[in-house]
Coordinates of C-alpha atoms in Angstrom, one line a residue:
M862 CA 0.0 0.0 0.0
S863 CA 1.6 3.3 -1.2
I864 CA 2.4 5.9 1.5
T865 CA 1.6 8.7 -1.0
T866 CA -1.8 7.1 -1.7
K867 CA -2.6 7.2 2.0
Q868 CA -1.4 10.8 2.1
L869 CA -3.8 11.6 -0.8
I870 CA -6.7 10.0 1.0
K871 CA -6.0 11.9 4.2
H872 CA -5.7 15.1 2.2
L873 CA -9.1 14.5 0.5
A874 CA -10.7 13.5 3.8
R875 CA -10.0 17.0 5.2
Q876 CA -12.0 18.7 2.5
T877 CA -15.7 18.9 1.5
F878 CA -16.6 18.7 -2.1
S879 CA -19.9 19.8 -3.7
T880 CA -19.3 18.3 -7.2
R881 CA -17.3 15.5 -8.7
V882 CA -15.3 18.0 -10.7
D883 CA -14.1 19.7 -7.5
F884 CA -13.1 16.3 -6.2
D885 CA -11.2 15.3 -9.4
I886 CA -9.3 18.7 -9.4
A887 CA -8.2 18.3 -5.8
K888 CA -7.0 14.7 -6.5
R889 CA -5.1 15.7 -9.7
T890 CA -3.6 18.8 -8.1
F891 CA -2.2 16.8 -5.1
C892 CA -0.7 14.1 -7.4
R893 CA 0.9 16.7 -9.7
R894 CA 2.5 18.3 -6.7
L895 CA 4.0 15.0 -5.5
K896 CA 4.8 14.0 -9.1
I897 CA 2.9 10.7 -8.8
P898 CA 0.4 9.0 -11.1
T899 CA -3.3 9.8 -10.3
P900 CA -4.9 6.7 -8.8
T901 CA -8.3 5.6 -10.0
S902 CA -11.3 6.0 -7.6
V903 CA -11.5 2.2 -7.4
E904 CA -7.8 2.0 -6.3
L905 CA -8.4 4.8 -3.7
L906 CA -11.5 3.1 -2.4
A907 CA -9.6 -0.2 -1.8
V908 CA -6.8 1.6 0.2
Y909 CA -9.4 3.7 2.1
R910 CA -11.3 0.7 3.2
K911 CA -8.1 -0.9 4.6
M912 CA -7.3 2.4 6.4
V913 CA -10.7 2.5 8.0
K914 CA -10.3 -1.2 9.1
S915 CA -6.9 -0.5 10.6
K916 CA -8.3 2.7 12.2
E917 CA -5.8 4.9 10.4
I918 CA -8.7 7.1 9.3
K919 CA -12.3 7.6 10.4
K920 CA -15.2 6.5 8.1
N921 CA -16.0 9.4 5.9
A922 CA -19.4 9.2 4.1
N923 CA -18.7 12.4 2.0
L924 CA -15.4 10.9 0.7
E925 CA -17.0 7.5 0.0
K926 CA -19.5 9.3 -2.2
W927 CA -16.8 10.6 -4.6
F928 CA -14.9 7.3 -4.7
K929 CA -18.1 5.6 -6.0
K930 CA -18.1 4.7 -9.7
R931 CA -21.3 5.2 -11.6
E932 CA -23.2 6.5 -8.6
I933 CA -26.5 6.3 -10.4
R934 CA -26.4 2.5 -10.0
T935 CA -27.8 2.7 -6.4
L936 CA -29.4 6.2 -6.3
S937 CA -32.8 4.6 -6.6
G938 CA -32.3 3.0 -3.2
V939 CA -31.6 -0.6 -4.4
A940 CA -28.7 -2.4 -6.1
P941 CA -30.0 -4.0 -9.4
I942 CA -28.6 -7.4 -10.2
A943 CA -29.4 -8.4 -13.8
V944 CA -29.1 -12.2 -14.5
L945 CA -29.6 -13.8 -17.9
T946 CA -31.1 -17.3 -18.5
K947 CA -29.4 -19.7 -20.9
P948 CA -30.0 -19.7 -24.7
Y949 CA -33.4 -21.3 -25.2
P950 CA -36.1 -21.2 -28.0
C951 CA -38.9 -18.7 -27.8
P952 CA -42.5 -19.3 -28.9
G953 CA -42.5 -15.9 -30.6
K954 CA -41.6 -15.1 -34.3
C955 CA -41.6 -11.3 -34.0
L956 CA -40.2 -9.4 -37.1
Y957 CA -38.1 -7.1 -35.0
C958 CA -36.6 -9.6 -32.6
P959 CA -32.9 -10.6 -32.9
N960 CA -32.3 -14.3 -33.0
E961 CA -28.6 -14.7 -32.7
P962 CA -27.2 -18.3 -32.5
Q963 CA -26.2 -19.4 -28.9
M964 CA -28.0 -16.4 -27.4
P965 CA -31.3 -16.1 -25.5
K966 CA -34.0 -14.9 -28.0
S967 CA -34.0 -11.1 -28.4
Y968 CA -30.5 -10.6 -26.9
L969 CA -27.3 -9.8 -28.7
S970 CA -23.9 -11.2 -27.7
N971 CA -22.3 -7.7 -27.5
E972 CA -24.8 -6.2 -25.0
P973 CA -23.2 -5.4 -21.7
A974 CA -25.4 -7.7 -19.5
V975 CA -25.1 -10.5 -22.1
M976 CA -21.3 -10.3 -22.2
R977 CA -21.2 -10.7 -18.4
A978 CA -23.5 -13.7 -18.7
I979 CA -21.3 -15.3 -21.4
L980 CA -18.2 -15.0 -19.2
T981 CA -20.0 -16.9 -16.5
K982 CA -21.4 -19.5 -18.9
F983 CA -24.9 -18.3 -18.0
D984 CA -24.6 -19.7 -14.5
P985 CA -27.0 -17.7 -12.2
Y986 CA -24.9 -18.2 -9.0
T987 CA -21.7 -16.9 -10.7
Q988 CA -23.6 -14.0 -12.4
V989 CA -24.9 -12.8 -9.1
Q990 CA -21.6 -13.2 -7.2
T991 CA -19.7 -11.4 -10.0
R992 CA -22.1 -8.5 -10.1
L993 CA -22.0 -8.1 -6.3
R994 CA -18.2 -8.0 -6.3
A995 CA -18.2 -5.4 -9.1
L996 CA -20.7 -3.2 -7.3
T997 CA -18.8 -3.5 -4.0
K998 CA -15.5 -2.8 -5.7
N999 CA -16.9 0.4 -7.2
G1000 CA -18.1 1.7 -3.8
H1001 CA -21.8 0.6 -3.8
E1002 CA -23.8 -0.9 -0.9
T1003 CA -25.3 -4.2 -1.8
D1004 CA -27.5 -5.2 1.1
K1005 CA -30.7 -4.4 -0.7
C1006 CA -30.8 -6.1 -4.1
E1007 CA -33.3 -6.3 -6.9
L1008 CA -33.0 -9.5 -8.9
I1009 CA -33.9 -8.9 -12.6
I1010 CA -34.2 -12.1 -14.5
M1011 CA -33.7 -11.6 -18.2
G1012 CA -33.8 -13.9 -21.2
G1013 CA -36.9 -13.6 -23.2
T1014 CA -40.0 -15.7 -22.3
W1015 CA -39.4 -17.0 -18.8
S1016 CA -42.7 -19.0 -18.9
Y1017 CA -41.4 -21.0 -21.8
L1018 CA -38.4 -22.4 -20.0
P1019 CA -38.6 -25.9 -18.5
A1020 CA -40.1 -26.0 -15.0
K1021 CA -37.1 -27.9 -13.6
Y1022 CA -34.7 -25.2 -15.0
Q1023 CA -36.8 -22.4 -13.6
N1024 CA -36.6 -23.8 -10.1
W1025 CA -32.9 -24.5 -10.3
F1026 CA -32.3 -21.0 -11.7
I1027 CA -34.1 -19.1 -9.0
K1028 CA -32.6 -21.2 -6.3
R1029 CA -29.1 -20.5 -7.7
C1030 CA -29.8 -16.8 -7.7
F1031 CA -30.7 -16.9 -4.1
D1032 CA -27.6 -19.0 -3.3
G1033 CA -25.6 -16.3 -5.1
L1034 CA -27.0 -13.6 -2.8
N1035 CA -26.6 -15.8 0.3
G1036 CA -23.0 -16.9 -0.7
K1037 CA -23.8 -20.5 0.1
K1038 CA -25.7 -23.4 -1.3
A1039 CA -29.1 -24.3 0.2
K1040 CA -30.7 -27.8 0.1
N1041 CA -33.8 -26.3 -1.7
L1042 CA -35.4 -23.0 -2.7
T1043 CA -37.4 -22.8 0.6
Q1044 CA -34.2 -22.9 2.7
A1045 CA -32.4 -20.4 0.3
Q1046 CA -35.3 -18.0 0.7
K1047 CA -35.4 -18.4 4.5
W1048 CA -31.6 -17.6 4.7
N1049 CA -32.1 -14.6 2.5
E1050 CA -34.5 -13.0 5.0
K1051 CA -31.5 -12.2 7.2
T1052 CA -28.5 -12.4 5.0
L1053 CA -26.0 -9.7 3.9
H1054 CA -27.4 -9.3 0.4
R1055 CA -31.2 -9.4 0.7
C1056 CA -33.5 -9.8 -2.3
V1057 CA -36.0 -6.9 -1.9
G1058 CA -37.6 -7.5 -5.3
L1059 CA -37.5 -10.2 -8.0
T1060 CA -38.5 -9.4 -11.6
L1061 CA -39.4 -11.9 -14.3
E1062 CA -40.1 -11.1 -18.0
T1063 CA -42.6 -12.9 -20.2
R1064 CA -45.2 -12.6 -22.9
P1065 CA -48.9 -11.6 -22.0
D1066 CA -50.2 -14.8 -23.6
Y1067 CA -48.2 -16.9 -21.2
I1068 CA -49.8 -15.4 -18.1
N1069 CA -52.5 -17.4 -16.3
E1070 CA -53.6 -18.1 -12.7
K1071 CA -51.3 -21.2 -12.3
E1072 CA -48.3 -19.3 -13.7
I1073 CA -48.8 -16.4 -11.3
K1074 CA -49.1 -18.7 -8.2
K1075 CA -45.8 -20.4 -9.2
W1076 CA -44.1 -17.0 -9.6
R1077 CA -45.1 -16.1 -6.1
E1078 CA -43.5 -19.3 -4.8
F1079 CA -40.3 -18.1 -6.6
G1080 CA -40.6 -14.8 -4.6
A1081 CA -41.3 -12.7 -7.7
T1082 CA -42.8 -9.2 -7.1
R1083 CA -42.7 -7.5 -10.5
V1084 CA -43.3 -8.6 -14.1
E1085 CA -42.1 -7.2 -17.4
L1086 CA -44.6 -7.8 -20.2
G1087 CA -43.7 -7.5 -23.8
V1088 CA -46.7 -5.5 -24.9
Q1089 CA -45.1 -3.4 -27.7
H1090 CA -48.3 -1.8 -29.1
L1091 CA -52.0 -1.6 -28.5
D1092 CA -53.2 -2.1 -32.1
D1093 CA -54.1 -5.7 -33.0
K1094 CA -53.5 -5.0 -36.7
I1095 CA -49.9 -3.8 -36.0
L1096 CA -49.3 -6.7 -33.6
K1097 CA -50.5 -9.2 -36.3
L1098 CA -48.4 -7.5 -39.0
N1099 CA -45.3 -7.9 -36.8
L1100 CA -46.1 -11.5 -36.1
R1101 CA -46.3 -10.9 -32.3
G1102 CA -48.5 -13.9 -31.8
H1103 CA -51.0 -12.3 -29.4
G1104 CA -53.5 -9.5 -29.3
I1105 CA -54.7 -6.8 -26.9
D1106 CA -57.2 -9.2 -25.2
Q1107 CA -54.2 -11.2 -23.8
V1108 CA -52.6 -8.0 -22.6
V1109 CA -55.8 -7.0 -20.7
K1110 CA -56.3 -10.4 -19.1
A1111 CA -52.6 -10.7 -18.1
T1112 CA -52.7 -7.3 -16.6
A1113 CA -55.8 -8.0 -14.6
F1114 CA -54.5 -11.3 -13.2
L1115 CA -51.2 -9.7 -12.2
R1116 CA -52.9 -6.8 -10.4
Q1117 CA -55.1 -9.2 -8.5
A1118 CA -52.0 -10.9 -7.3
G1119 CA -50.4 -7.5 -6.3
F1120 CA -47.6 -7.5 -8.9
K1121 CA -45.9 -4.4 -10.1
I1122 CA -46.2 -4.2 -13.8
T1123 CA -43.8 -3.0 -16.4
Y1124 CA -44.8 -2.8 -20.1
H1125 CA -42.2 -2.9 -22.9
M1126 CA -43.4 -0.5 -25.6
M1127 CA -41.9 -0.2 -29.1
P1128 CA -42.6 2.9 -31.1
G1129 CA -41.8 2.8 -34.8
L1130 CA -43.0 -0.7 -35.5
P1131 CA -43.8 -1.6 -39.1
G1132 CA -47.3 -0.4 -39.8
S1133 CA -47.3 2.3 -37.2
T1134 CA -46.8 6.0 -37.4
Q1135 CA -45.8 8.8 -35.0
A1136 CA -49.5 9.8 -34.5
K1137 CA -50.5 6.1 -33.8
D1138 CA -47.7 5.6 -31.4
L1139 CA -48.6 8.8 -29.5
R1140 CA -52.3 7.7 -29.3
V1141 CA -51.1 4.3 -27.9
F1142 CA -49.2 6.0 -25.0
K1143 CA -52.2 8.2 -24.3
Q1144 CA -54.4 5.1 -24.2
L1145 CA -52.0 3.4 -21.7
F1146 CA -52.9 5.9 -19.1
T1147 CA -56.5 6.8 -19.9
D1148 CA -57.8 3.2 -20.4
S1149 CA -58.2 1.5 -17.0
R1150 CA -57.6 -1.9 -18.6
F1151 CA -53.9 -1.0 -18.8
Q1152 CA -52.3 1.5 -16.5
P1153 CA -48.8 0.0 -16.1
D1154 CA -46.7 1.1 -13.1
Q1155 CA -43.5 1.3 -15.2
I1156 CA -42.7 1.4 -18.9
K1157 CA -39.6 0.6 -21.0
I1158 CA -39.6 2.4 -24.3
Y1159 CA -37.6 0.6 -26.9
P1160 CA -37.8 2.3 -30.3
C1161 CA -37.7 -0.2 -33.1
V1162 CA -34.3 -0.7 -34.7
V1163 CA -33.1 -3.0 -37.4
V1164 CA -30.4 -5.5 -36.6
K1165 CA -29.0 -8.2 -39.0
A1166 CA -30.1 -11.1 -36.8
S1167 CA -33.8 -10.2 -37.1
P1168 CA -36.4 -10.9 -39.8
L1169 CA -37.0 -7.2 -40.1
Y1170 CA -33.5 -6.8 -41.7
K1171 CA -34.8 -8.5 -44.9
L1172 CA -37.8 -6.2 -45.1
W1173 CA -35.6 -3.1 -44.6
K1174 CA -33.2 -4.3 -47.3
Q1175 CA -36.1 -4.6 -49.7
G1176 CA -37.2 -1.1 -48.9
K1177 CA -40.5 -2.3 -47.2
Y1178 CA -39.6 -0.8 -43.8
K1179 CA -38.2 2.6 -42.9
P1180 CA -37.5 3.5 -39.2
Y1181 CA -38.1 6.9 -37.8
S1182 CA -35.4 9.5 -38.4
D1183 CA -33.6 10.9 -35.4
K1184 CA -35.6 14.1 -35.6
Q1185 CA -39.0 12.2 -35.8
L1186 CA -38.1 9.9 -32.9
Y1187 CA -36.9 12.8 -30.7
Q1188 CA -40.1 14.7 -31.2
L1189 CA -42.2 11.6 -30.5
L1190 CA -40.4 10.9 -27.3
K1191 CA -40.8 14.6 -26.2
D1192 CA -44.5 14.3 -26.8
I1193 CA -44.7 11.0 -24.9
K1194 CA -42.8 12.3 -21.9
K1195 CA -45.2 15.2 -21.6
I1196 CA -48.2 12.8 -21.0
I1197 CA -46.7 10.4 -18.5
P1198 CA -48.6 10.4 -15.2
P1199 CA -46.6 11.1 -12.0
Y1200 CA -47.3 7.6 -10.7
V1201 CA -45.5 6.0 -13.6
R1202 CA -41.7 5.4 -14.0
I1203 CA -40.0 5.4 -17.4
T1204 CA -37.4 2.8 -16.5
R1205 CA -35.6 2.8 -19.8
L1206 CA -35.9 5.1 -22.8
I1207 CA -33.8 3.1 -25.3
R1208 CA -32.4 -0.4 -25.3
D1209 CA -28.7 -0.9 -24.6
I1210 CA -27.9 -2.3 -28.1
P1211 CA -24.4 -1.3 -29.2
A1212 CA -24.5 1.1 -32.2
E1213 CA -22.3 -1.2 -34.3
S1214 CA -25.2 -3.8 -34.3
I1215 CA -27.8 -1.3 -35.5
V1216 CA -28.1 -1.1 -39.3
A1217 CA -31.0 1.3 -39.3
G1218 CA -32.9 3.3 -36.6
N1219 CA -31.8 5.2 -33.5
K1220 CA -28.1 5.0 -32.6
I1221 CA -28.0 7.9 -30.1
S1222 CA -27.0 6.2 -26.9
N1223 CA -27.6 9.3 -24.6
L1224 CA -31.0 10.1 -26.0
R1225 CA -32.5 10.1 -22.5
Q1226 CA -29.9 12.5 -21.2
M1227 CA -30.6 14.8 -24.2
L1228 CA -34.3 14.9 -23.4
E1229 CA -33.6 15.5 -19.7
Q1230 CA -31.5 18.6 -20.7
D1231 CA -34.1 19.9 -23.1
K1232 CA -35.8 22.8 -21.3
T1233 CA -38.9 22.4 -23.6
V1234 CA -39.6 18.9 -22.1
S1235 CA -41.4 18.7 -18.8
C1236 CA -41.6 15.1 -17.6
R1237 CA -43.5 14.2 -14.5
C1238 CA -42.5 10.5 -14.4
I1239 CA -41.1 9.0 -11.2
R1240 CA -37.5 8.6 -12.5
C1241 CA -37.3 12.3 -13.5
R1242 CA -38.5 13.4 -10.0
E1243 CA -36.8 10.9 -7.6
I1244 CA -34.5 12.5 -5.1
K1245 CA -31.3 10.8 -6.2
N1246 CA -28.5 12.7 -4.4
Q1247 CA -30.3 16.0 -4.0
K1248 CA -31.2 17.5 -0.6
S1249 CA -34.7 18.3 0.7
K1250 CA -35.8 20.1 3.8
I1251 CA -38.2 18.3 6.1
K1252 CA -40.5 21.3 6.3
S1253 CA -41.0 21.2 2.5
Q1254 CA -42.1 17.6 2.5
K1255 CA -45.7 16.5 2.5
L1256 CA -47.8 13.4 1.9
Y1257 CA -49.8 13.4 -1.4
K1258 CA -52.5 11.1 -2.8
I1259 CA -53.5 10.3 -6.4
N1260 CA -56.5 8.0 -7.0
Y1261 CA -57.1 6.3 -10.3
K1262 CA -58.9 3.2 -11.8
A1263 CA -57.0 0.1 -13.0
A1264 CA -58.3 -3.3 -13.9
G1265 CA -61.6 -2.9 -12.1
A1266 CA -60.2 -1.6 -8.8
D1267 CA -59.3 1.7 -7.1
E1268 CA -55.6 2.4 -7.1
Y1269 CA -53.9 4.9 -4.7
F1270 CA -50.5 6.4 -5.3
L1271 CA -49.3 7.8 -1.9
S1272 CA -46.1 9.8 -2.0
F1273 CA -43.9 12.0 0.1
E1274 CA -42.8 14.9 -2.0
D1275 CA -41.0 18.2 -1.8
K1276 CA -43.2 20.1 -4.3
K1277 CA -41.1 23.3 -4.0
H1278 CA -38.1 21.6 -5.5
D1279 CA -40.1 18.9 -7.5
I1280 CA -38.5 16.0 -5.6
L1281 CA -40.1 12.6 -4.9
L1282 CA -38.7 10.9 -1.8
A1283 CA -40.9 7.8 -1.3
F1284 CA -44.1 6.3 -2.5
L1285 CA -46.6 3.4 -2.0
R1286 CA -49.0 1.7 -4.4
L1287 CA -52.3 0.6 -2.8
R1288 CA -55.0 -1.4 -4.5
L1289 CA -58.6 -1.6 -3.2
P1290 CA -60.4 -4.4 -5.2
D1291 CA -64.2 -4.5 -5.7
K1292 CA -65.5 -6.4 -2.7
T1293 CA -67.6 -8.6 -5.0
E1294 CA -64.4 -9.7 -6.8
K1295 CA -63.3 -13.2 -6.0
N1296 CA -59.5 -13.4 -5.9
F1297 CA -58.0 -16.6 -7.5
I1298 CA -55.4 -16.5 -4.7
S1299 CA -57.4 -17.6 -1.7
E1300 CA -55.1 -16.2 1.1
I1301 CA -55.5 -12.6 -0.2
D1302 CA -59.2 -12.8 -1.1
G1303 CA -61.0 -9.8 0.4
C1304 CA -57.7 -8.0 1.2
A1305 CA -56.6 -4.5 0.4
M1306 CA -53.2 -4.8 -1.3
I1307 CA -50.0 -2.9 -0.9
R1308 CA -48.3 -3.6 -4.2
E1309 CA -45.1 -1.5 -3.7
V1310 CA -43.3 0.6 -1.1
H1311 CA -40.2 2.4 -2.3
T1312 CA -37.9 5.0 -0.7
Y1313 CA -35.6 6.7 -3.1
G1314 CA -32.2 8.3 -2.6
Q1315 CA -28.7 6.9 -2.1
M1316 CA -28.9 3.4 -0.6
I1317 CA -28.3 3.2 3.1
P1318 CA -27.4 -0.3 4.6
V1319 CA -29.9 -2.1 6.7
G1320 CA -29.8 -1.0 10.3
K1321 CA -28.0 2.3 9.6
H1322 CA -29.6 5.8 9.9
G1323 CA -30.1 8.0 6.8
K1324 CA -29.6 11.7 6.3
T1325 CA -31.4 12.3 3.0
S1326 CA -34.4 10.0 2.5
Q1327 CA -33.7 6.3 3.3
H1328 CA -34.3 5.0 6.8
L1329 CA -36.1 8.1 8.0
G1330 CA -39.5 6.5 8.5
Y1331 CA -41.1 7.4 5.2
G1332 CA -42.0 3.7 4.5
K1333 CA -43.7 3.3 7.9
K1334 CA -45.7 6.5 7.5
L1335 CA -46.8 5.4 4.0
V1336 CA -47.9 2.0 5.2
A1337 CA -49.9 3.6 8.1
A1338 CA -51.6 5.9 5.6
A1339 CA -52.5 3.0 3.4
E1340 CA -53.9 1.1 6.3
K1341 CA -56.0 4.1 7.3
I1342 CA -57.5 4.4 3.8
A1343 CA -58.2 0.6 3.6
R1344 CA -59.9 0.7 7.0
A1345 CA -62.0 3.7 6.0
K1346 CA -63.1 1.9 2.9
G1347 CA -64.4 -1.1 4.9
F1348 CA -61.5 -3.6 4.5
A1349 CA -60.9 -5.9 7.4
K1350 CA -57.4 -6.9 6.3
I1351 CA -54.6 -5.7 4.2
A1352 CA -51.8 -7.7 2.4
V1353 CA -48.4 -6.9 1.1
I1354 CA -46.6 -8.6 -1.9
S1355 CA -43.1 -8.5 -0.3
G1356 CA -39.7 -9.3 -1.6
I1357 CA -38.1 -12.2 0.4
G1358 CA -35.5 -9.9 2.0
V1359 CA -38.2 -7.4 3.2
R1360 CA -40.4 -9.8 5.2
S1361 CA -38.9 -8.9 8.5
Y1362 CA -39.6 -5.2 7.9
Y1363 CA -43.3 -5.8 7.5
Q1364 CA -43.4 -8.3 10.4
K1365 CA -42.2 -5.5 12.7
L1366 CA -45.2 -3.5 11.5
G1367 CA -47.6 -6.3 12.6
Y1368 CA -47.9 -8.3 9.4
I1369 CA -48.0 -12.1 9.5
Q1370 CA -46.7 -14.3 6.8
T1371 CA -49.5 -16.3 5.2
S1372 CA -48.2 -18.5 2.3
T1373 CA -46.3 -16.1 0.0
Y1374 CA -47.9 -12.8 1.3
L1375 CA -47.8 -10.9 4.5
I1376 CA -51.2 -10.0 6.0
K1377 CA -52.4 -7.7 8.7
Y1378 CA -55.9 -7.6 10.3
L1379 CA -57.2 -4.0 10.5

């Protein structure tokens, strides 16, 4: 361990920085003065941790913030762990979908997440462990993890492989091998890396009551549905293999079970126009049959491994120009409700793989910097690393209809600075509705509780938004609404690693849910 590196860390620890630029200038200036190479933040972090352990320096949260690489990774309050399933056939024959040999359907071998999976031979345990090490090495906390299972149509994979895969993911978080999935999940309730949410992706036509019950046994809390469009003619033209009826049914089933729902939407499909695409996004949030909680917007692009490439070569398909797409996305962002999160704006396909269509990788950043765009989506308003004064924060409530029930979006916000700190999604079903999951029949349903801001480890106190009691206040507010509406009990669809949190609030585990009598 270099003495000069220790000197640099002590020098930086005596200062307070307001921006990363200030931090980098101070680092380079010190190194130039001593005529030494400037260490990377990862190298500095490794030395700093050893110094804290040996008590050569006190723990310094401000300094740790600037050592962190790609801070955005955990600014939403959780550490996302993306894991890819093995290459396997897909029932779909979609025109736009890549079908590269030895790759999961719809994925390309040079996408970042896929490259990581290839290096681990698609083993879920190794993928999880590798990602945890990378996040830790780059200065991120990893005690609250969201598992995101990717790889096309999850429901089409063999049942035995599904069980093995999920168990191996939990083993990866736990750092040890369990006898079965039940034991792995039980360990995860109190382990170092807890699964606070588990996401699976599939097609709407593969969602049914039996499938959803199985997903709950896996510990899944969110689903990503490949919807793409809301026009049956366009879906048929693109050989999607399902229609809007299947989307409506799948959405209703998932909401009954309490799932958070993400729609994948694809503007620019063959047969569509800018006007049609904009109408689709308006329909998403005015038609109560849909109302997704999150959306991923993946503009249609042409890649050689897709059937669409042949049509493009023949001049039968022309993607939107950069100008057309930019204007469409501007118009879409203006109509997104404040209870919806735009999770992704473009797909992470390397430009060299795109033969036609959008190649601008920082399109979202361009839109965020465009002063003519006013987006009210959750991601644009979440607190991230901003500061908010307690006296400016209030509890707000939005009520809307979705899949035959009343939905409430409760949130703590700083309206003065347009900052969202925390929110809760509450579903109050029609009391005449019989739920296909018996243990939650007649229950009000908390579908999601999320506190934003830089992740704070479990058991530690926060200073910005996490671990300041917002979650408890939101749960209490949801219980009050449910009680006033005549519900005798309320249920939570909880990630495995958050069960103990709700148990402290009086919830009792009943099968795969946590329930409280009001």
